[in-house]
Coordinates of C-alpha atoms and ligand atoms in Angstrom, one line a residue:
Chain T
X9 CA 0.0 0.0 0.0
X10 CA 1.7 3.8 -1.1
X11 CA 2.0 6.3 1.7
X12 CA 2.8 9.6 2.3
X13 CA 3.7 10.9 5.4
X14 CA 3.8 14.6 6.6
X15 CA 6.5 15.0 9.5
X16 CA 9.7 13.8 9.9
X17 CA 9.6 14.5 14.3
X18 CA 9.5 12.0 16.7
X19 CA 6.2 9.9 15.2
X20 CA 7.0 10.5 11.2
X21 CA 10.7 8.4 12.0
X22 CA 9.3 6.2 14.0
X23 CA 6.9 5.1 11.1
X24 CA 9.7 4.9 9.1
X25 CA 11.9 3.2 11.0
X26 CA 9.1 0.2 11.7
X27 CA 7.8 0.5 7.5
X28 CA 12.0 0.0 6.9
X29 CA 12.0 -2.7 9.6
X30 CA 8.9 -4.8 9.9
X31 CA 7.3 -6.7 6.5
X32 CA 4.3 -4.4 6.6
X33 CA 4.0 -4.3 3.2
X34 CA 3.7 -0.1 3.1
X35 CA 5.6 1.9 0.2
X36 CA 6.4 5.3 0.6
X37 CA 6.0 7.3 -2.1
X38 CA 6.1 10.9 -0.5
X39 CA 7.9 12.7 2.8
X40 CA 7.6 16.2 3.6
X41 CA 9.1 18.2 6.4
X42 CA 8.7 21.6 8.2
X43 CA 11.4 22.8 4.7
X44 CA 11.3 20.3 2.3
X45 CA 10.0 16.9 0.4
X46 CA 10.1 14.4 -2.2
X47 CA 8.0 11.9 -3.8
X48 CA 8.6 9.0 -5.7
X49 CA 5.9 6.7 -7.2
X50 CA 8.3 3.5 -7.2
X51 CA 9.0 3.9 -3.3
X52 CA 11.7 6.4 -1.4
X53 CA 14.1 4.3 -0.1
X54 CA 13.6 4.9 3.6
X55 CA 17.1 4.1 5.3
X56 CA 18.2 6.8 3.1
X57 CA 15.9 9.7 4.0
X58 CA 16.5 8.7 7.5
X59 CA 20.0 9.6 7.3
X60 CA 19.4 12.6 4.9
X61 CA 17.3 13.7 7.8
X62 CA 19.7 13.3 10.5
X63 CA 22.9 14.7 8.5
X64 CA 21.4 17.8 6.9
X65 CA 18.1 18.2 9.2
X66 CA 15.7 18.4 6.1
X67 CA 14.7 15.6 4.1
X68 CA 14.6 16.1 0.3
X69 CA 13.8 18.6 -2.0
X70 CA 13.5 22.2 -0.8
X71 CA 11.7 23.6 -3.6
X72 CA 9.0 21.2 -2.8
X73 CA 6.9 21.2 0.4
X74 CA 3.9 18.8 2.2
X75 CA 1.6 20.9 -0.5
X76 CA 3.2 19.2 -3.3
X77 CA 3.4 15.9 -1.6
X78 CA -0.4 15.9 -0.8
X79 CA -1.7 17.3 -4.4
X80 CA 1.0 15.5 -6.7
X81 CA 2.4 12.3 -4.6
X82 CA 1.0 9.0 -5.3
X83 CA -0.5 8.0 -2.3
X84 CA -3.6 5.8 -1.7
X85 CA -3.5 7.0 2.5
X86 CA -2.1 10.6 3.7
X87 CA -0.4 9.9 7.0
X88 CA -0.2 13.7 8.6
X89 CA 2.0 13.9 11.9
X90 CA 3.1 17.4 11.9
X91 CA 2.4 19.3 15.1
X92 CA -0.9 20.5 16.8
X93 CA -2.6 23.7 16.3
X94 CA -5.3 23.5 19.1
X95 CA -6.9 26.4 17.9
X96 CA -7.1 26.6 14.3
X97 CA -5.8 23.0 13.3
X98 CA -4.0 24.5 10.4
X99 CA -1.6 24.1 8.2
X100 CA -2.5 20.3 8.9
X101 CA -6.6 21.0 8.3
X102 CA -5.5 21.8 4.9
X103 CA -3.8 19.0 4.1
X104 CA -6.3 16.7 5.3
X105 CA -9.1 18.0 3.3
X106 CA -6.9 18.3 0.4
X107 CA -6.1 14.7 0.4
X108 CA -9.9 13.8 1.1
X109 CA -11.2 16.1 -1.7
X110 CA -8.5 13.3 -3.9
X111 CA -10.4 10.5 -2.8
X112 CA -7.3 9.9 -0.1
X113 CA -7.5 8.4 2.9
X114 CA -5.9 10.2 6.1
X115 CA -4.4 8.9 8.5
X116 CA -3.1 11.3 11.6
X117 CA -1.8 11.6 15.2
X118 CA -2.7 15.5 15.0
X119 CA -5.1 16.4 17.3
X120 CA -6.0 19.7 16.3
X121 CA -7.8 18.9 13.0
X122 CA -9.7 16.1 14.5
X123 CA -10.8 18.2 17.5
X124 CA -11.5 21.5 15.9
X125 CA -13.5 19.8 12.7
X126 CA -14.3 16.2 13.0
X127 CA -17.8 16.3 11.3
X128 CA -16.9 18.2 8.5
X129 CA -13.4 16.0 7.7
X130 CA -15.8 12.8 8.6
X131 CA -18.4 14.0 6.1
X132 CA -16.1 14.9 3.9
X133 CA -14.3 11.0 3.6
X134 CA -17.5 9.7 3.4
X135 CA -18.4 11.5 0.3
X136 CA -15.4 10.9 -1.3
X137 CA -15.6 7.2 -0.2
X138 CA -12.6 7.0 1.8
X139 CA -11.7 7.0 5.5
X140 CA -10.2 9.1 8.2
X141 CA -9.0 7.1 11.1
X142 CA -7.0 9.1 13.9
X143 CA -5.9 6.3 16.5
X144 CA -2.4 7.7 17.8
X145 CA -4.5 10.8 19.0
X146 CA -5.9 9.7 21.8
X147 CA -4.2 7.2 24.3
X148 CA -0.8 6.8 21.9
X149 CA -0.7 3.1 21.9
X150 CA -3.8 1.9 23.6
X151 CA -5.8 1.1 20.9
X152 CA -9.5 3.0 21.9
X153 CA -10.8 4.1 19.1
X154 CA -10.4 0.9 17.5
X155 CA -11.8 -1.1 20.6
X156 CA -14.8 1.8 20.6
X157 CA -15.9 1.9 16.9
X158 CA -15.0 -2.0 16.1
X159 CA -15.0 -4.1 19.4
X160 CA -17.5 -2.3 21.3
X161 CA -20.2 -2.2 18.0
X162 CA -23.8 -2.7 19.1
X163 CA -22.8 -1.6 22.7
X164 CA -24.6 2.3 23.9
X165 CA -21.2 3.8 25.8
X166 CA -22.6 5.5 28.6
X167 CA -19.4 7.0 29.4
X168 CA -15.6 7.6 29.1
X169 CA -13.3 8.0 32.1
X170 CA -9.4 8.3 31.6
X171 CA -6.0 9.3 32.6
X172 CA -5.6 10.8 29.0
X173 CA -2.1 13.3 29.8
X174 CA 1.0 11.3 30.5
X175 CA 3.1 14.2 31.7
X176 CA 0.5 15.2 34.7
X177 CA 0.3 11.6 35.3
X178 CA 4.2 11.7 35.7
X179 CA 4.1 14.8 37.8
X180 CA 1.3 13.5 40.2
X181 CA 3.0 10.3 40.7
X182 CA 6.5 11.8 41.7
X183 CA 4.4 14.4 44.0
X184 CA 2.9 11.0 45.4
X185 CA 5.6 8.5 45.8
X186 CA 8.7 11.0 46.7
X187 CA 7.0 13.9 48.5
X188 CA 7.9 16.1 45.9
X189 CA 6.3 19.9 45.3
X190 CA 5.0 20.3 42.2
X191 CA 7.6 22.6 40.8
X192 CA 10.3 19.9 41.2
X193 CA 8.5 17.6 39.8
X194 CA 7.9 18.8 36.8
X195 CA 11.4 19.7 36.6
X196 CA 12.2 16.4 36.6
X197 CA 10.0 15.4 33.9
X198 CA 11.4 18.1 31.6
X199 CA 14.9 16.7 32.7
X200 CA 13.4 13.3 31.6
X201 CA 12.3 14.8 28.6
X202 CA 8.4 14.0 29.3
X203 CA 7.4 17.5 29.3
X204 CA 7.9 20.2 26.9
X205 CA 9.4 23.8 27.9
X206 CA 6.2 25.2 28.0
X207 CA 4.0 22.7 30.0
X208 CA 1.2 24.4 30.0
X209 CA -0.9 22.3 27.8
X210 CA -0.2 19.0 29.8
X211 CA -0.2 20.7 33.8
X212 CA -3.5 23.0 33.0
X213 CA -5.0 19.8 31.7
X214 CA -5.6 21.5 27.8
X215 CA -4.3 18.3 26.0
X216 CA -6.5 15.7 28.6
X217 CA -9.4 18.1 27.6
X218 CA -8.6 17.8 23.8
X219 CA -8.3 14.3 23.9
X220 CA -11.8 14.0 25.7
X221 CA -13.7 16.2 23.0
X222 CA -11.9 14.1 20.1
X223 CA -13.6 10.5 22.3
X224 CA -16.7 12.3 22.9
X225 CA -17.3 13.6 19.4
X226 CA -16.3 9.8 18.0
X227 CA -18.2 8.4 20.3
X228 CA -21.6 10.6 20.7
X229 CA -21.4 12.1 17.0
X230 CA -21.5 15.6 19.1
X231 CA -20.2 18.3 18.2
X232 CA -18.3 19.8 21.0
X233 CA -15.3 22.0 21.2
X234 CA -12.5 22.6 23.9
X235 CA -14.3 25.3 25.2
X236 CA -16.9 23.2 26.5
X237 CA -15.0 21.4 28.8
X238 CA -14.8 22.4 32.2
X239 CA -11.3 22.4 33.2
X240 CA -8.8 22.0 36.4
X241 CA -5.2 21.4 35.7
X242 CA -2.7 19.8 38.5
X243 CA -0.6 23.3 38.9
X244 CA -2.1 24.2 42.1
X245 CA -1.7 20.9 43.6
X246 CA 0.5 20.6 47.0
X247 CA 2.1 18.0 48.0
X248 CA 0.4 18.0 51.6
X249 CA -3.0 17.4 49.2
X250 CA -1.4 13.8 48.0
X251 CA 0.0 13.5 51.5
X252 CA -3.9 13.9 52.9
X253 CA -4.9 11.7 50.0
X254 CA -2.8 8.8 51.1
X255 CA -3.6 9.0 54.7
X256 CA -7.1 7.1 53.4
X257 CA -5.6 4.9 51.1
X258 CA -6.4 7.4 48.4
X259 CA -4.3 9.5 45.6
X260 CA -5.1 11.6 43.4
X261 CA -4.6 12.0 39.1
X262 CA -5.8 14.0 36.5
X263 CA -9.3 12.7 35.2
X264 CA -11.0 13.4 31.5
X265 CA -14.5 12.3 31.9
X266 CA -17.2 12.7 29.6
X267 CA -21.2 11.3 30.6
X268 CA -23.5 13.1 27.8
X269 CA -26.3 12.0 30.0
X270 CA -25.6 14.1 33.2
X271 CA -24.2 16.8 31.3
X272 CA -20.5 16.1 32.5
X273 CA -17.8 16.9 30.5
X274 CA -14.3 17.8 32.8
X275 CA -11.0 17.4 33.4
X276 CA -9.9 18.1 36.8
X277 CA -7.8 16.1 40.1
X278 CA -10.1 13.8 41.6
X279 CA -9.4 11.7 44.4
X280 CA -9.0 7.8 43.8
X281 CA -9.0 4.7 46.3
X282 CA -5.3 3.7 45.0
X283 CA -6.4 0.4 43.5
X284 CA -8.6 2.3 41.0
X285 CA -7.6 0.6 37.5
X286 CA -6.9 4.3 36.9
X287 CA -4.8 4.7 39.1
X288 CA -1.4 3.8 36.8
X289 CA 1.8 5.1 36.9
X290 CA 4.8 7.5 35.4
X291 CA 3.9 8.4 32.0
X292 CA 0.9 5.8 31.3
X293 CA -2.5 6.5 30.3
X294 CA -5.4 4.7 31.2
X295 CA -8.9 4.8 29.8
X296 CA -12.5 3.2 31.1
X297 CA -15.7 2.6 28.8
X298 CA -18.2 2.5 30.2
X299 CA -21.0 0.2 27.8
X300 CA -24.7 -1.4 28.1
X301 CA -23.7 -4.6 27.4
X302 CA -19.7 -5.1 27.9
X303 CA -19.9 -3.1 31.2
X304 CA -16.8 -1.8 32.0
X305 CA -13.7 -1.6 29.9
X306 CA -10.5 -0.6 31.2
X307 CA -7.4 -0.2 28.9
X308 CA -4.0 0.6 30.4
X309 CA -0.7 1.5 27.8
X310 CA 1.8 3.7 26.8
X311 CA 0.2 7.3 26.0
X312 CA 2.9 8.6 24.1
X313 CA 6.5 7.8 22.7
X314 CA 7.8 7.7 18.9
X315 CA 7.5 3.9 18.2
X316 CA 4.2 4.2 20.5
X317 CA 2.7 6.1 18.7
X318 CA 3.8 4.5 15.2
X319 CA 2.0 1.4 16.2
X320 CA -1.4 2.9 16.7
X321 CA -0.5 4.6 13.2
X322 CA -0.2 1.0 11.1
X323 CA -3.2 0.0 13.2
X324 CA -5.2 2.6 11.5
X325 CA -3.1 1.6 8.0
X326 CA -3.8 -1.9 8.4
X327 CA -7.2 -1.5 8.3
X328 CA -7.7 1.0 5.9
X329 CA -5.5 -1.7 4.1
X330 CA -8.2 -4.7 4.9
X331 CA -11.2 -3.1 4.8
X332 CA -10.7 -1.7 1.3
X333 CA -9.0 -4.2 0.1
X334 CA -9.8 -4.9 -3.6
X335 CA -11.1 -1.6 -3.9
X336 CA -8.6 0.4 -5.5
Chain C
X16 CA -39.4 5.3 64.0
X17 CA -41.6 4.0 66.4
X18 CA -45.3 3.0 65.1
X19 CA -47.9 1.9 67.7
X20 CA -50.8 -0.9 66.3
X21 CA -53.5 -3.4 66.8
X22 CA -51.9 -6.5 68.0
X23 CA -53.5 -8.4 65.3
X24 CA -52.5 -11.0 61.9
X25 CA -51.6 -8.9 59.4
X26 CA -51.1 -5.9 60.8
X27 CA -47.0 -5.7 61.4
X28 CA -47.0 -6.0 57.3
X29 CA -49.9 -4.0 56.7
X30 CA -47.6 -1.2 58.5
X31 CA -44.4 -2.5 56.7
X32 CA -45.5 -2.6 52.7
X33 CA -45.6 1.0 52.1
X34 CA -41.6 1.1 53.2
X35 CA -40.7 -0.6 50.0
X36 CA -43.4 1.2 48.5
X37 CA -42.0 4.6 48.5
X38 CA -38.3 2.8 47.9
X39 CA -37.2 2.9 51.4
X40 CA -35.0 -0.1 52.8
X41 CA -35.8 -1.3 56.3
X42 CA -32.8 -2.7 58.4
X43 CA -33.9 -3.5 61.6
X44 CA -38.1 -4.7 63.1
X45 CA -37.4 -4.3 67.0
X46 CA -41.2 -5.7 68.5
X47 CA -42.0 -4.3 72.1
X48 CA -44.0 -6.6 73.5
X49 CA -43.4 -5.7 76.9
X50 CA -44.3 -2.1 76.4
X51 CA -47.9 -3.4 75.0
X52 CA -50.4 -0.4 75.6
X53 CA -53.7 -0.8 77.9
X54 CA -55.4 -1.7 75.4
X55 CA -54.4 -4.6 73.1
X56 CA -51.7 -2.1 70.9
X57 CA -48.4 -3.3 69.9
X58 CA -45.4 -1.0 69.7
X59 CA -42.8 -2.0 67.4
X60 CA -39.8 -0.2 66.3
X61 CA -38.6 0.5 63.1
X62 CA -34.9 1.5 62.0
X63 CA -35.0 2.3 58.0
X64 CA -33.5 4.1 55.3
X65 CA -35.3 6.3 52.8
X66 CA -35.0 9.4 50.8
X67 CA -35.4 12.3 52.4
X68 CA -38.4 13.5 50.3
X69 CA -40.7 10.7 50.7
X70 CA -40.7 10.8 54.9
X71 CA -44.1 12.8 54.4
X72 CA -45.8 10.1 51.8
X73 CA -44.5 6.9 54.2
X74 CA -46.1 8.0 57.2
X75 CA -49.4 9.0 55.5
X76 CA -49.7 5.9 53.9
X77 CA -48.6 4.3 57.1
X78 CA -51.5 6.4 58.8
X79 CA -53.8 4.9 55.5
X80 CA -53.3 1.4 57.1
X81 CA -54.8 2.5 60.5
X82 CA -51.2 2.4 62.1
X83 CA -50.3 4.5 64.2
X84 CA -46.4 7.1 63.9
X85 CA -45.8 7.5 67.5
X86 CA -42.3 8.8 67.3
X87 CA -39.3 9.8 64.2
X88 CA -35.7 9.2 65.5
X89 CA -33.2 11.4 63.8
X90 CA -32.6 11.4 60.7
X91 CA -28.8 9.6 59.7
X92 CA -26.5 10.9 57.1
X93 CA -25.5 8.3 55.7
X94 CA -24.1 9.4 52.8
X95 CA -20.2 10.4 53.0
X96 CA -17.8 12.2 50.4
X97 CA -14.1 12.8 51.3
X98 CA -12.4 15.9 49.7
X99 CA -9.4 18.0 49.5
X100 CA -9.4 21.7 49.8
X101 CA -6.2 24.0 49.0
X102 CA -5.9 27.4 49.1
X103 CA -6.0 30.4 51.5
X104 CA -8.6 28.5 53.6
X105 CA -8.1 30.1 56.8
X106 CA -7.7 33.5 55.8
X107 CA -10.9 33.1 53.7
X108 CA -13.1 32.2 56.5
X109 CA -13.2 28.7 57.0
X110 CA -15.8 28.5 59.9
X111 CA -18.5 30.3 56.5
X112 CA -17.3 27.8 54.3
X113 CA -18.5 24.5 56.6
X114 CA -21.4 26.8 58.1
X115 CA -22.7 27.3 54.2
X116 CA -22.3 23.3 54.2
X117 CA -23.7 23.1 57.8
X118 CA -27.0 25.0 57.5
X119 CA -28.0 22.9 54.5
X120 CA -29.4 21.2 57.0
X121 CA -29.3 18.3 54.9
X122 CA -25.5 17.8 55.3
X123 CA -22.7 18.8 57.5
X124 CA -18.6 18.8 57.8
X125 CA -17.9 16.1 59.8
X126 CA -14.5 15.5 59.8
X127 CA -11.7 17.9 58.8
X128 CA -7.8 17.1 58.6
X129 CA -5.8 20.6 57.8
X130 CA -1.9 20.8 57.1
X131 CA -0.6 24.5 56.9
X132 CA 2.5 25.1 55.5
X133 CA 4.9 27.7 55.8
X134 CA 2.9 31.7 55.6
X135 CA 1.5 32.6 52.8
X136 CA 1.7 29.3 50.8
X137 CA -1.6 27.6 50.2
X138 CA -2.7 25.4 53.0
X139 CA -4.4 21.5 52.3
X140 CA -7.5 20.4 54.3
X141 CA -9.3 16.8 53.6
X142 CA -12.4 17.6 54.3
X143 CA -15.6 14.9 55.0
X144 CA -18.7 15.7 54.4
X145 CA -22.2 13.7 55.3
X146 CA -25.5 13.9 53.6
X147 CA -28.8 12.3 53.4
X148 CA -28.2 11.0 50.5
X149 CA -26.6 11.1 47.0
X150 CA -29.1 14.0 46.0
X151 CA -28.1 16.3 48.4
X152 CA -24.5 15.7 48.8
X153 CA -24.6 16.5 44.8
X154 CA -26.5 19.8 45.7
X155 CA -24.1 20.2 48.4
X156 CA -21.0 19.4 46.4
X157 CA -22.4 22.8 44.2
X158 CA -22.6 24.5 47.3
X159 CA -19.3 24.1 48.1
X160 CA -18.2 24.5 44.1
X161 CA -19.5 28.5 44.6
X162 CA -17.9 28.5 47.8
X163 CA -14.7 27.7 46.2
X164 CA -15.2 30.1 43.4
X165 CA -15.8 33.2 45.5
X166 CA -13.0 31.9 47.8
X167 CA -10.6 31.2 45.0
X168 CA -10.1 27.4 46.9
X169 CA -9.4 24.7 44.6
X170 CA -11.5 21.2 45.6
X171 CA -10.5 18.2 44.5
X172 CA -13.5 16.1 44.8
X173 CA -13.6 11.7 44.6
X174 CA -14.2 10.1 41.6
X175 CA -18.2 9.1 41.8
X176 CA -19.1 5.5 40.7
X177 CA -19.3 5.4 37.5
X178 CA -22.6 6.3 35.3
Ligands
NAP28 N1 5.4 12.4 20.1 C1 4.4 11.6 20.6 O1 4.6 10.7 21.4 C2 3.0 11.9 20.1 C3 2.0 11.0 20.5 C4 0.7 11.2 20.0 C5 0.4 12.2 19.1 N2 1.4 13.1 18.7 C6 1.1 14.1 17.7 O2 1.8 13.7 16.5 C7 2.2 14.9 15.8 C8 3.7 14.7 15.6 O3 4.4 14.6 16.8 P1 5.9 14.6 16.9 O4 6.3 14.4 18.3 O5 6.5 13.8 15.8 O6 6.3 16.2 16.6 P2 7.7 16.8 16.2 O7 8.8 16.0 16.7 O8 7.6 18.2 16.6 O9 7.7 16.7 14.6 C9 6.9 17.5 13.8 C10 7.3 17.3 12.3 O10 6.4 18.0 11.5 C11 7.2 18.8 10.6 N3 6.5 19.9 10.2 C12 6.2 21.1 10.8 N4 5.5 21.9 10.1 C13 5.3 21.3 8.9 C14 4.7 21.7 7.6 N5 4.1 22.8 7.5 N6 4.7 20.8 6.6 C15 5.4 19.6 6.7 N7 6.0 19.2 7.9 C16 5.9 20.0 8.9 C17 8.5 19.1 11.3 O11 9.5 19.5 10.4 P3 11.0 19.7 10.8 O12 11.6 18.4 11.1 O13 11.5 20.4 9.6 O14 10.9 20.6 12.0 C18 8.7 17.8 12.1 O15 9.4 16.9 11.2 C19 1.8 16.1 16.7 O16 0.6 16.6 16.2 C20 1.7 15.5 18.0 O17 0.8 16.2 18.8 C21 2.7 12.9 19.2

């Protein structure tokens, strides 16, 4: 199957490294980065690129750019992994409607598109008869919207619980086990390179909240935004809060939760017996669905990472793969 | 409660049907026999739980049956919810912020646990709380939500049971 992927960070290489590695049977016919690209219809030999990228920190042609790739490349699925624009999505919108309006499939890890426009993009694939699957958005490598929209068919989800940020999780959980204060804490995951210079999307609990309108708009069909969500972040927390928590046999994390039904739709520090399935550690994420029939559903896994986040990437892929099969 | 009623077949679940009726759950049936009135009456005592709002409609259709309330005990709270304050709770009046919980009158602070750190840093209390029942502690959890607005207090409240 021909691909072409948009980004060369942490996720774009980390495809390329497992398509170059593992017998997945994906060619790449186009890369772009932030200042260049190429395309080639017979396949871009990978290892190559790879080492262009490192060496000279662009990737091909820079006369070209992801605009060429997405309206000229010969592709049969857009994978689009350049960085999030919580507020206007772009330049990534663009390229995802672009590829659609081509009868394209898209996959992405990009929340901002899927967030800020995922009716219109979903309506959009379905005229053109194609798909747009967006996995590595939510939960890196725990595979939930797969579970939600394949395993769980024929169930009504009543809700959606999770620990959807890794790096508050990270924070909360040094606060917890070493008495740390907050600000050392997340010094320590910048050290550890969990947490960006500017934190404030994961601590303020902005990326959880994303995350939670993507599920609840998959889910629900709604049509919610991230100012809807009610949100706490974890940047006032003390560590005599977790301290008080653990007196009762209690901690506390950062919780998404989403019941359309009561009208709840928050991110905020809850408290949690410790042997709450949501209750994980360091940098995992954790999600319950709650269903009619199946009950509860509890999926615990990595939340983030370059390799991660590839795998829930050639999840999507391999389905597009199987469930179009023939079709092209 | 303690009803009062003809010592006769029948009667004791005559008197007990409209508990389950209006969805209470009784716990404990406590006969009196040695307290039996003058006349041939039978005390019997009652311990139960039921939602606040349908006291009035259990002892009328008790009343319906020809039984007689004598006496209500007090009312338990038996609903509890744990949570963690931080902020400038002192300074921002702590003794309004459990009296606005207090004078409910349907909840009230039970227990609180409060570490203060060094001046001017934000202090940590673990606060529990007791209601009637899951109804009003949600009202009283908004109570304490506008509290914590006007007060600038953050509260960290449990993870309910889920849907
Ligand atoms: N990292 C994770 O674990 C993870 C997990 C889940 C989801 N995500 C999401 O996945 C996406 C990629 O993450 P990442 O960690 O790989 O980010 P990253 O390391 O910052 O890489 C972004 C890549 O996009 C390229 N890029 C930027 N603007 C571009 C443009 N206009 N056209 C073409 N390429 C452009 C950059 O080019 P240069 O190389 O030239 O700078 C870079 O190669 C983000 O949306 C992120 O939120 C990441």
């Amino acid at each position: 199957m021909k691909i072409a992927i948009l980004g060369m960070g942490a996720v774009g290489r980390g495809l390329l490294e497992m398509a170059d590695k593992k017998d997945l049977g994906l060619v790449v016919t186009g890369i772009a980065d932030s200042k260049s690209a190429l395309m080639d219809k017979d396949g871009i030999h990978i290892d190559e690129v790879l080492e262009a990228k490192r060496v000279h920190g662009f990737c091909g042609d820079k006369s070209l750019s992801a605009v060429d790739i997405v309206s000229h490349a010969d592709y049969e699925v857009l994978v689009e992994v350049t960085p999030t624009n919580a507020t206007t999505g772009e330049p990534a919108l663009t390229f995802i409607r672009s590829a659609l309006e081509r009868g394209k499939h898209v996959v992405t890890s990009n929340k901002g598109p899927i967030a800020r426009k995922y009716s219109l993009l979903q309506s959009l694939a379905e005229k053109n008869g194609v798909s747009i699957r967006f996995e590595a958005t939510v939960c890196g490598a725990i595979p939930v919207m797969h579970t939600l929209t394949q395993g769980l068919a024929g169930n009504r989800v009543l809700a959606v619980f999770g620990v959807l940020n890794g790096t508050s999780n990270y924070i909360l959980t040094r606060m917890e086990a070493e008495g740390l204060t907050y600000e050392q804490a997340l010094m320590e995951a910048r050290e550890m390179g969990y947490a960006e210079a500017d934190p404030t999307y994961d601590v303020k609990g902005i990326d959880a909240a994303i995350k939670l309108v993507i599920l609840s708009n998959t889910i629900w069909g709604l049509d919610t935004v991230l100012e809807d969500v009610e949100i706490t972040g974890i940047d006032c927390l003390t560590t005599d809060a977790l301290r008080l928590a653990d007196d009762q046999n209690c901690t506390i994390r950062l919780i998404a939760q989403s019941i359309p039904s009561r009208g709840v739709l928050r991110v905020s520090p809850r408290i949690l017996p410790k042997t709450h399935p949501l209750v994980v550690e360091g940098t995992l994420n954790a999600v319950t669905i709650e269903t009619d029939m199946a009950g509860e559903i509890t999926m615990i896994g990595k939340g983030a990472g370059s390799v991660e986040t590839a795998s829930a990437i050639i999840g999507d892929l391999m389905f597009i793969r199987d469930h179009y099969a023939g079709r092209h | 409660m303690k009803l009062e009623m003809k010592d006769a077949p029948g009667q004791l679940v005559a008197a007990l049907q409209p508990i389950s009726e209006v969805g209470g759950n009784i716990i404990a049936v406590i006969h009196q026999r040695d307290e039996k009135a003058e006349d041939d009456r039978l005390g019997v005592q009652i311990v139960l739980e039921i939602p606040d709002d349908r006291l009035n409609e259990l002892i009328a259709r008790i009343k319906d049956k020809g039984v007689n309330v004598v006496r209500i005990g007090k009312r338990r709270l038996l609903y509890t919810q744990t949570v963690i304050m931080i902020g400038h709770i002192m300074h921002t009046d702590l003794g309004d912020t459990v009296d606005r919980i207090d004078r409910t009158g349907f909840a009230e602070v039970t227990d609180m646990n409060m570490v203060m750190p060094a001046i001017n840093e934000p202090s940590s209390a673990l606060i529990v709380i007791r209601a009637v029942d899951r109804n009003e502690m949600e009202q009283t959890m908004e109570i304490l939500r506008t509290v914590a607005k006007e007060k600038d207090l953050l509260i960290i409240e449990p993870l309910e049971e889920i849907a």
